[in-house]
Amino acid sequence: MKTIRNIFTILPLVVLLSSPTLVSAPESSPKLILTIVIDQGRADYMDRFGKEFKGGLKWMLENGTVFSEAHHAHAVTATGVGHGVLGTGYYPRHNGVIGNSWYRNEGSEAINCVGDSSVRPVTTAGDFKGIPRSSRNLKVRGLADWMEEADPASKTYGISRKDRGAILLAGKDPDGAFWYDSDTGQFLSSTHYYEHLPEWLNEFNREDYPGQFFAKSWDIAEDAQSVLPREDVVQSDYGWFNNEFPHPLGNAYPYPDSSFYNDFGGTPMMDAYLMELAKRLVANEALGKDEITDYLGISFSVVDSVGHTWGPNSPEMLDTLLRLDSYLEDLFTFLDQQVGRDEWAVALTADHGGLELPEYLNETGRSGGRLDQQDIACLQQLGEEFDRSVGDGEDWFVNGYYLNHTAVGRNNLRREDLENRGAKLLESCSAIRKVWTRTELESPSDDYFHTLFFNNYFPGRSPNLMIQWEENFYPSAGTGTGHGSPYRYDTHVPLIFAGKGITGGRVDERVETVDIPITFASMLGLDAPADVDGKNLLAKMK
Ligand SMILES: [Zn+2]
């Protein structure tokens, strides 16, 4: 195993000549590095609410290097995909995480991006209803793995409310990953990481942190209340439900049950709970306590739930962001005490952005829409038309747009022909801008959207057809909004590096989220794989 120091002693000249980034690595590396992800953290939150931040986000904006044009460079801007990129420095086309889920065996078998039936859940409470989770479906190793390879004594962890956030942020084989069980309100892991949870985590779980909020509700904090009214913060209840603060948690049941823990997971207090877990982890596993750099990935999920339900312009979002700002201050203060001031470094970013509520876009004079009856009918009629043109009696496409290769072979047809026919038919629906075929995505091109879909394509996992919906269109009926498109509102995310060895500044040049792991590796003088997709941003941070 090579350490930073013996790379220097063995190859000082070669390193100095071939890799200028290593020269600029600090005299001594940070003792702890953190990747902090705000799930669905749109880049514009930093500008819109920058003046209101008083805590950790303010500190990062004032003292860090702010990359104002950081983008995800893949088409399916979903949580699993974003975290896969942020944890590894590889596009989905190399790391294999092409969605939150996909299908295998020609579309017949659903796969969760972190599902793994070969492991068992490891809990404090004893039972767990879901499928066990691990990094098994990740095809590459990530930053945490490179650190472990450089020195096995390096401690590496990922934590989040979401399983995929915790797991994918920490690469293939970290020391641990913990995520939230919304049935019990406790954090759990799997046998991929542990046979038994560490005792400090069992103790923390038994404290039942969420329980203190039982029989209470989520109400807007004074901080958020005091900056209202604001033109860009509106009560966004488009007649969907009784939507105003305060929001009660759980059903009418005399003890905390899964409905309570599930609702709790969608309030900012969940982010506080995760921050508390981060502090316990740092203290009990002694992160940042010696000269070997440790890693902690933290993904805060509540901005995402709030965005989906109330949208980016809601008082709920304002409240969630201001609270997160104060939780981060708490965490950073704790790290100053525990690890030492100027002994740790952090990158703050997001796994994807999000679309404003289509109804709000319309109300403010912009185009936008969501799936309606006409769109659904258009898509449904295509199946019949396809059968008429190709031949009845077969299920040509399975689970959306996976081609049934057995049927294709049996009828002696060409895959490309069927893909092209399917794509042409789909493109006749007004909500669809373009359909990318698997054949098309097997080769790169200079086209911007082609590149994003190409980066997202993984043979054997991706469907035969990938839909690019119209811009500002949310392909879901009902209420709320979301993400998942290749457009700016979904790709553009915050990126701020701060802490040891990083001077403040602003870089307006476009960079990619895939650059973060290699930038940290360079900061630590690590041997990262040569084929990594990201570029080192360290030279821009001066
Ligand atoms: Zn989401």
Coordinates of C-alpha atoms in Angstrom, one line a residue, residues 25 48 61 122 152 195 380 389 469:
A25 CA -1.2 19.8 -2.1
R48 CA -31.8 33.5 -3.4
L61 CA -20.1 31.0 0.9
V122 CA -28.3 -5.1 10.4
P152 CA -6.2 0.9 5.3
E195 CA -22.2 -8.2 11.4
Q380 CA -51.2 4.5 -24.5
S389 CA -47.0 -1.7 -37.8
W469 CA -39.4 15.2 -22.2

